């Protein structure tokens, strides 16, 4: 079975500051990893995913995440945040190679202040 | 990218009545869809996996007779909350894998309020 731990329930940060949202996972098999963002009263949107290959993955809006197998982590980072980045961020894992259910972390609320 | 829609977006019903929520994959076929429940300021809790043409697989603790799932076609899954009670009030979200891009797409969610 897999599990995901998001270490911070809330992360307050000022606009244009860097941010890191932490995600650790546990699994006995190889996994695929995802970060999703949820704005209020909306569904989830994929930010980025790691399936294989380069361990550093990037999104089109400036976020990046690095898969670290030895530390079983997939932390999300952005060098300079905007007010519009305020949202809930979820890390998720699924066993690699199939189309199985996603296991979600508890979520991290990113609050960007002016 | 692929789109998953849900209908309705909001529904208010009286206690004891049943409510049906639809989940559609608009531009891809989905043999498998997932139904989640989300309480305020909490993560998504998987309720069941919906399989086209066969019975749904429910997560432990989810009442099969209360949350009826039907996946009659490759683009439509429905969740029916039967004999709804106020504690069933929640945000229900569906999702489906787009196998071409290996991405799970989520619907916009349905806010159910039982009075």
Tab-separated table of C-alpha atoms in Angstrom:
chain	number	residue	atom	x	y	z
A	1	UNK	CA	0.000	0.000	0.000
A	2	UNK	CA	1.026	3.578	-0.543
A	3	UNK	CA	0.724	6.635	1.669
A	4	UNK	CA	1.525	10.321	1.301
A	5	UNK	CA	2.530	12.795	3.982
A	6	UNK	CA	2.348	16.520	3.401
A	7	UNK	CA	4.256	17.930	6.319
A	8	UNK	CA	2.747	21.409	6.332
A	9	UNK	CA	-0.978	22.000	6.537
A	10	UNK	CA	-0.548	25.716	5.926
A	11	UNK	CA	2.249	27.790	4.406
A	12	UNK	CA	1.962	31.579	4.601
A	13	UNK	CA	4.350	33.522	2.378
A	14	UNK	CA	4.737	37.022	1.019
A	15	UNK	CA	4.334	37.782	-2.647
A	16	UNK	CA	7.500	37.321	-4.731
A	17	UNK	CA	9.112	35.153	-2.031
A	18	UNK	CA	10.190	31.569	-2.739
A	19	UNK	CA	8.186	28.663	-1.399
A	20	UNK	CA	8.580	24.931	-0.874
A	21	UNK	CA	5.699	22.578	-0.164
A	22	UNK	CA	6.900	19.273	1.188
A	23	UNK	CA	5.680	15.833	0.218
A	24	UNK	CA	6.952	12.456	1.343
A	25	UNK	CA	5.579	9.112	0.292
A	26	UNK	CA	5.774	5.510	1.362
A	27	UNK	CA	5.541	2.579	-1.013
A	28	UNK	CA	6.926	-0.924	-1.437
A	29	UNK	CA	6.674	-0.662	-5.246
A	30	UNK	CA	7.737	1.940	-7.751
A	31	UNK	CA	5.361	4.855	-8.079
A	32	UNK	CA	4.257	7.764	-10.172
A	33	UNK	CA	3.916	11.102	-8.372
A	34	UNK	CA	1.656	14.083	-8.956
A	35	UNK	CA	0.984	17.551	-7.638
A	36	UNK	CA	-2.520	18.953	-8.028
A	37	UNK	CA	-3.853	22.433	-7.211
A	38	UNK	CA	-7.384	23.189	-6.072
A	39	UNK	CA	-8.940	26.641	-6.064
A	40	UNK	CA	-11.998	27.257	-3.852
A	41	UNK	CA	-15.098	25.313	-4.840
A	42	UNK	CA	-13.387	23.788	-7.851
A	43	UNK	CA	-12.030	20.426	-8.859
A	44	UNK	CA	-8.347	19.570	-9.026
A	45	UNK	CA	-5.975	20.655	-11.754
A	46	UNK	CA	-2.715	18.869	-12.480
A	47	UNK	CA	0.368	20.979	-11.825
A	48	UNK	CA	3.031	18.447	-12.728
A	49	UNK	CA	3.811	14.761	-12.676
A	50	UNK	CA	6.757	12.427	-12.431
A	51	UNK	CA	6.489	9.188	-14.363
A	52	UNK	CA	10.097	8.418	-15.306
A	53	UNK	CA	13.226	10.013	-16.689
A	54	UNK	CA	14.512	13.328	-15.364
A	55	UNK	CA	13.843	13.647	-11.667
A	56	UNK	CA	13.217	17.391	-11.985
A	57	UNK	CA	9.848	18.207	-13.508
A	58	UNK	CA	8.464	21.637	-14.267
A	59	UNK	CA	5.059	23.163	-14.835
A	60	UNK	CA	4.156	25.939	-17.252
A	61	UNK	CA	3.478	28.422	-14.452
A	62	UNK	CA	6.855	28.331	-12.737
A	63	UNK	CA	6.463	25.459	-10.289
A	64	UNK	CA	8.920	22.597	-10.197
A	65	UNK	CA	9.277	19.401	-8.208
A	66	UNK	CA	12.124	16.984	-7.766
A	67	UNK	CA	11.716	13.265	-7.275
A	68	UNK	CA	14.165	11.998	-4.683
A	69	UNK	CA	13.960	8.228	-4.457
A	70	UNK	CA	16.399	7.841	-1.573
A	71	UNK	CA	14.455	10.318	0.553
A	72	UNK	CA	11.077	9.237	-0.847
A	73	UNK	CA	10.204	12.866	-1.426
A	74	UNK	CA	8.601	14.960	-4.150
A	75	UNK	CA	8.755	18.527	-2.844
A	76	UNK	CA	7.131	21.337	-4.825
A	77	UNK	CA	8.961	24.635	-5.236
A	78	UNK	CA	8.472	28.013	-6.822
A	79	UNK	CA	11.151	30.729	-6.761
A	80	UNK	CA	8.718	33.658	-6.683
A	81	UNK	CA	5.032	33.316	-5.816
A	82	UNK	CA	2.087	35.477	-6.847
A	83	UNK	CA	-1.147	36.292	-5.081
A	84	UNK	CA	-2.894	34.089	-7.643
A	85	UNK	CA	-0.955	31.052	-6.379
A	86	UNK	CA	-3.070	31.074	-3.225
A	87	UNK	CA	-4.790	27.678	-3.239
A	88	UNK	CA	-4.757	24.182	-1.794
A	89	UNK	CA	-2.024	21.896	-3.100
A	90	UNK	CA	-2.240	18.118	-3.012
A	91	UNK	CA	0.511	15.590	-3.529
A	92	UNK	CA	-0.593	12.192	-4.838
A	93	UNK	CA	0.954	8.824	-5.608
A	94	UNK	CA	-0.068	5.755	-7.555
A	95	UNK	CA	1.739	2.499	-8.374
A	96	UNK	CA	3.602	2.835	-11.630
A	97	UNK	CA	2.502	1.119	-14.797
A	98	UNK	CA	-1.261	1.053	-14.354
A	99	UNK	CA	-4.327	3.241	-14.129
A	100	UNK	CA	-5.005	2.840	-10.468
A	101	UNK	CA	-6.487	5.083	-7.839
A	102	UNK	CA	-4.506	8.042	-6.609
A	103	UNK	CA	-3.546	8.218	-2.954
A	104	UNK	CA	-3.649	11.821	-1.774
A	105	UNK	CA	-1.863	13.648	0.979
A	106	UNK	CA	-3.808	15.823	3.395
A	107	UNK	CA	-3.068	18.951	1.400
A	108	UNK	CA	-1.170	22.170	2.019
A	109	UNK	CA	-2.880	25.519	2.029
A	110	UNK	CA	-0.593	28.093	0.388
A	111	UNK	CA	-1.555	31.631	1.374
A	112	UNK	CA	0.302	34.371	-0.480
A	113	UNK	CA	0.137	37.783	1.166
A	114	UNK	CA	0.889	41.164	-0.452
B	1	UNK	CA	-6.347	18.761	-22.349
B	2	UNK	CA	-9.129	16.324	-21.620
B	3	UNK	CA	-12.262	17.523	-19.844
B	4	UNK	CA	-14.423	15.899	-17.207
B	5	UNK	CA	-17.757	17.517	-16.443
B	6	UNK	CA	-20.150	17.057	-13.552
B	7	UNK	CA	-23.822	17.859	-13.264
B	8	UNK	CA	-25.246	19.462	-11.267
B	9	UNK	CA	-22.655	21.786	-9.778
B	10	UNK	CA	-24.839	22.432	-6.754
B	11	UNK	CA	-27.891	20.634	-5.394
B	12	UNK	CA	-30.013	21.096	-2.319
B	13	UNK	CA	-32.356	18.303	-1.327
B	14	UNK	CA	-34.534	17.356	1.590
B	15	UNK	CA	-33.589	14.636	4.011
B	16	UNK	CA	-34.827	11.235	2.867
B	17	UNK	CA	-34.749	11.970	-0.857
B	18	UNK	CA	-32.290	10.665	-3.448
B	19	UNK	CA	-29.913	12.692	-5.575
B	20	UNK	CA	-28.124	11.685	-8.771
B	21	UNK	CA	-24.813	13.214	-9.816
B	22	UNK	CA	-23.462	12.721	-13.332
B	23	UNK	CA	-19.823	12.568	-14.364
B	24	UNK	CA	-18.910	12.704	-18.038
B	25	UNK	CA	-15.644	12.483	-19.925
B	26	UNK	CA	-16.184	14.918	-22.780
B	27	UNK	CA	-13.418	14.149	-25.234
B	28	UNK	CA	-12.038	10.778	-24.241
B	29	UNK	CA	-13.292	7.394	-23.228
B	30	UNK	CA	-12.974	6.351	-19.627
B	31	UNK	CA	-13.283	2.691	-18.739
B	32	UNK	CA	-12.576	3.621	-15.143
B	33	UNK	CA	-13.803	6.624	-13.180
B	34	UNK	CA	-13.311	7.469	-9.541
B	35	UNK	CA	-15.650	9.121	-7.047
B	36	UNK	CA	-14.287	11.189	-4.195
B	37	UNK	CA	-15.811	12.992	-1.274
B	38	UNK	CA	-14.241	16.099	0.218
B	39	UNK	CA	-15.129	17.775	3.489
B	40	UNK	CA	-14.263	21.447	4.069
B	41	UNK	CA	-10.548	22.064	4.381
B	42	UNK	CA	-9.787	18.369	4.039
B	43	UNK	CA	-8.284	16.090	1.462
B	44	UNK	CA	-10.138	13.941	-1.016
B	45	UNK	CA	-11.444	10.646	0.245
B	46	UNK	CA	-11.860	7.973	-2.405
B	47	UNK	CA	-15.330	6.452	-2.190
B	48	UNK	CA	-15.333	4.023	-5.086
B	49	UNK	CA	-13.874	3.031	-8.416
B	50	UNK	CA	-16.429	2.911	-11.194
B	51	UNK	CA	-15.825	0.369	-13.961
B	52	UNK	CA	-17.667	0.519	-17.275
B	53	UNK	CA	-19.973	-2.435	-17.685
B	54	UNK	CA	-19.300	-3.958	-14.295
B	55	UNK	CA	-19.875	-3.356	-10.617
B	56	UNK	CA	-18.128	-0.559	-8.812
B	57	UNK	CA	-15.422	-1.266	-6.268
B	58	UNK	CA	-16.116	0.502	-2.995
B	59	UNK	CA	-13.560	1.576	-0.430
B	60	UNK	CA	-13.778	0.184	3.048
B	61	UNK	CA	-16.418	1.896	5.111
B	62	UNK	CA	-18.424	3.250	2.165
B	63	UNK	CA	-22.015	2.002	2.107
B	64	UNK	CA	-22.742	0.408	-1.264
B	65	UNK	CA	-26.500	0.625	-0.862
B	66	UNK	CA	-26.362	4.272	0.011
B	67	UNK	CA	-23.992	5.426	-2.703
B	68	UNK	CA	-25.108	3.709	-5.890
B	69	UNK	CA	-22.714	3.922	-8.805
B	70	UNK	CA	-23.562	3.127	-12.400
B	71	UNK	CA	-21.040	3.268	-15.249
B	72	UNK	CA	-23.209	2.403	-18.228
B	73	UNK	CA	-21.049	3.857	-20.985
B	74	UNK	CA	-17.445	4.787	-21.678
B	75	UNK	CA	-18.192	8.458	-21.065
B	76	UNK	CA	-20.721	8.495	-18.225
B	77	UNK	CA	-20.719	7.429	-14.604
B	78	UNK	CA	-23.428	8.350	-12.114
B	79	UNK	CA	-23.443	8.502	-8.335
B	80	UNK	CA	-26.814	8.323	-6.612
B	81	UNK	CA	-27.005	9.243	-2.960
B	82	UNK	CA	-30.040	7.387	-1.688
B	83	UNK	CA	-32.124	8.449	1.309
B	84	UNK	CA	-29.841	11.402	1.858
B	85	UNK	CA	-29.261	12.788	5.330
B	86	UNK	CA	-27.579	16.012	6.474
B	87	UNK	CA	-24.345	14.149	7.188
B	88	UNK	CA	-24.140	13.305	3.477
B	89	UNK	CA	-23.710	16.999	2.729
B	90	UNK	CA	-20.320	17.334	1.103
B	91	UNK	CA	-18.386	18.152	-2.042
B	92	UNK	CA	-18.367	15.196	-4.435
B	93	UNK	CA	-15.707	15.023	-7.152
B	94	UNK	CA	-15.225	12.513	-9.943
B	95	UNK	CA	-12.142	11.793	-12.021
B	96	UNK	CA	-11.000	9.668	-14.930
B	97	UNK	CA	-7.723	8.598	-16.471
B	98	UNK	CA	-6.862	9.902	-19.924
B	99	UNK	CA	-4.703	6.962	-20.862
B	100	UNK	CA	-3.102	8.722	-23.810
B	101	UNK	CA	-1.412	11.339	-21.668
B	102	UNK	CA	-1.327	9.374	-18.419
B	103	UNK	CA	-3.134	12.038	-16.501
B	104	UNK	CA	-6.123	11.771	-14.216
B	105	UNK	CA	-8.599	14.552	-14.928
B	106	UNK	CA	-10.998	15.813	-12.298
B	107	UNK	CA	-14.486	17.172	-12.619
B	108	UNK	CA	-15.364	20.570	-11.122
B	109	UNK	CA	-17.240	18.955	-8.252
B	110	UNK	CA	-20.832	18.877	-7.002
B	111	UNK	CA	-21.812	20.600	-3.783
B	112	UNK	CA	-24.560	18.576	-2.102
B	113	UNK	CA	-26.515	20.119	0.747
B	114	UNK	CA	-29.116	18.007	2.522
B	115	UNK	CA	-31.607	19.933	4.635
